[in-house]
PDB file of C-alpha atoms in Angstrom:
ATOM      1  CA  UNK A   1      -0.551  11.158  -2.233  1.00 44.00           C
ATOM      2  CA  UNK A   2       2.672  10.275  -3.602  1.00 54.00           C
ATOM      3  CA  UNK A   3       3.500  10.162  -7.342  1.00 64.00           C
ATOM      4  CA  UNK A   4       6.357   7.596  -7.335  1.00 84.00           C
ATOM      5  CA  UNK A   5       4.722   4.349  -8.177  1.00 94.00           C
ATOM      6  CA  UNK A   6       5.884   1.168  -6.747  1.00 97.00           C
ATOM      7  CA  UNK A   7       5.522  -2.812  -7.550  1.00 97.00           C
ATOM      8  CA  UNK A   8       5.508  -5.102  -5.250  1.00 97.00           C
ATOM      9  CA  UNK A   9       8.723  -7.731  -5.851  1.00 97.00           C
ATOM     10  CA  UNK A  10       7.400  -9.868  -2.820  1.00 96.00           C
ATOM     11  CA  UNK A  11       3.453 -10.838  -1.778  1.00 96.00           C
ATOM     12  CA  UNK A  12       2.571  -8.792   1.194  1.00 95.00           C
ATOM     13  CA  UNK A  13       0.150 -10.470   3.436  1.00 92.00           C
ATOM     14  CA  UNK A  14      -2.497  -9.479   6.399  1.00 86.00           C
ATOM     15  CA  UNK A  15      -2.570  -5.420   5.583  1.00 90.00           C
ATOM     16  CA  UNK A  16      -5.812  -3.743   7.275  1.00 88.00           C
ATOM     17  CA  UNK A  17      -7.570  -2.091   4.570  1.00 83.00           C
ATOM     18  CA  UNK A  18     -10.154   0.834   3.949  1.00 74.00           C
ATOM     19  CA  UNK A  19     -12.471   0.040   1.335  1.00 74.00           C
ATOM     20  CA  UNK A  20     -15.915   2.072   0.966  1.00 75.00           C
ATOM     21  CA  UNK A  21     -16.045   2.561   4.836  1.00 73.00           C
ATOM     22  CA  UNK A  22     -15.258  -0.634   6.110  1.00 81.00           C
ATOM     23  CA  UNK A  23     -12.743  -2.520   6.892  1.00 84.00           C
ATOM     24  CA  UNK A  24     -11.102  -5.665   5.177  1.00 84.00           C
ATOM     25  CA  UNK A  25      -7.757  -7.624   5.890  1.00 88.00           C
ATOM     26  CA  UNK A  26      -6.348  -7.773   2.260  1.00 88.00           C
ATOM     27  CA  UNK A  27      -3.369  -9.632   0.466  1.00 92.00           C
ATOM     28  CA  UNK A  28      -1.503  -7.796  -2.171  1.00 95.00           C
ATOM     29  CA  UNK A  29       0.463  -9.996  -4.345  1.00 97.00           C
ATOM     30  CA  UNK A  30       4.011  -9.899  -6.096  1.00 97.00           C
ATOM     31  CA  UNK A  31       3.205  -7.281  -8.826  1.00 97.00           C
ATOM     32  CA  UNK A  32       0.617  -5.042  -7.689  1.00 97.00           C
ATOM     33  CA  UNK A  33       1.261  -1.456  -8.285  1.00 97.00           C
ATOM     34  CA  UNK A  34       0.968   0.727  -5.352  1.00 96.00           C
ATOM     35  CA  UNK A  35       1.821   4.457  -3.731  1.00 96.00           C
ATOM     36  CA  UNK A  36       2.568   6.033  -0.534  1.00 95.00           C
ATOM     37  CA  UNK A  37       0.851   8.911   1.045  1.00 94.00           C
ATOM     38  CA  UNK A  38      -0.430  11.021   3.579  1.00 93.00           C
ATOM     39  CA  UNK A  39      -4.647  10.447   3.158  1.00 89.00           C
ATOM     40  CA  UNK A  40      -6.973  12.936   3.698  1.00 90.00           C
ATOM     41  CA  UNK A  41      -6.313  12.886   7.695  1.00 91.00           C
ATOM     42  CA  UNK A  42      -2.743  13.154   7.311  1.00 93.00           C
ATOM     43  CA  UNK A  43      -1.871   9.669   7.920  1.00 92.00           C
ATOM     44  CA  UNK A  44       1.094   7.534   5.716  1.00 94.00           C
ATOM     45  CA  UNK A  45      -0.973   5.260   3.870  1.00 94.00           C
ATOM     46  CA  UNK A  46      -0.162   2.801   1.147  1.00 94.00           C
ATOM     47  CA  UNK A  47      -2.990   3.343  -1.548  1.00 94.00           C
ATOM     48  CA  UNK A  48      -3.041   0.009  -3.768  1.00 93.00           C
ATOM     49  CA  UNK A  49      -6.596  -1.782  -5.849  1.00 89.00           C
ATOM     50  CA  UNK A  50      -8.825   1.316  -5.032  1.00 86.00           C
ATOM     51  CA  UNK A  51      -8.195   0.894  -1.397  1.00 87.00           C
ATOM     52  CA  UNK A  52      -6.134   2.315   1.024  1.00 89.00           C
ATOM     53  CA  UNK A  53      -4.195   0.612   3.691  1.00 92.00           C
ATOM     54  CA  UNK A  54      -2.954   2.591   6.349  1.00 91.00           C
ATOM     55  CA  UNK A  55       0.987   2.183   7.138  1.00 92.00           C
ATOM     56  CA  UNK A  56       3.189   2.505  10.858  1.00 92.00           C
ATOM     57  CA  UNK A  57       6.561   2.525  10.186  1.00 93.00           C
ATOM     58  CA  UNK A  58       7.287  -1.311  10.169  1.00 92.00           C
ATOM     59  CA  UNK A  59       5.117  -1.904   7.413  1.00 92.00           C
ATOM     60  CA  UNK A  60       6.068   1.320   5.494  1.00 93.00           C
ATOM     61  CA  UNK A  61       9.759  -0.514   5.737  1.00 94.00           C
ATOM     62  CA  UNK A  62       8.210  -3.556   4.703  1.00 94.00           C
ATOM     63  CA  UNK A  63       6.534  -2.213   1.586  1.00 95.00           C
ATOM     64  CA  UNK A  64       9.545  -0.254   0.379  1.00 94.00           C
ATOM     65  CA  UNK A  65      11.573  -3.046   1.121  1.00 95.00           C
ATOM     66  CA  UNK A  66       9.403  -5.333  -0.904  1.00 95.00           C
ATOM     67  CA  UNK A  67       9.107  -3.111  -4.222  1.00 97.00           C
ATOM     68  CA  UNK A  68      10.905  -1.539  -6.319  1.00 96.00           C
ATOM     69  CA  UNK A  69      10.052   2.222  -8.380  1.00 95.00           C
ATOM     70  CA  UNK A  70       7.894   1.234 -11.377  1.00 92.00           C
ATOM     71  CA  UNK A  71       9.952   2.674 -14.596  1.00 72.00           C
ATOM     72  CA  UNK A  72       7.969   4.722 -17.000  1.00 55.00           C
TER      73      UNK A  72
END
């Protein structure tokens, strides 16, 4: 997983998420602080709210589009 961690600037809405083996259709709103990474099969996933939400490209574009690098 990915150490850079983003907030959202923008709600995101209708993500397919991964939540203790099942499925859920989530909505992440402006200020949720989130990362992006390969899970444990390799795939790009946005990991957000214990959960993990995995990305195609669109919606990797749409999440990086929509945040901005959290500042330490």
């Amino acid at each position: 997983m990915s150490d850079q961690e983003r907030v959202l600037t923008t709600d995101m809405f209708g993500l397919r998420g991964l939540f203790r083996g099942g499925w859920s259709i989530e909505h992440l709103p402006i200020g949720t602080v989130f990362t992006i990474g390969k899970n444990e099969k390799g795939k790009t996933s946005l990991f957000a709210r214990g959960r993990q939400f995995p990305l195609d490209t669109s919606l990797k574009n749409q999440a990086l589009a929509s945040s901005r690098v959290v500042r330490s």
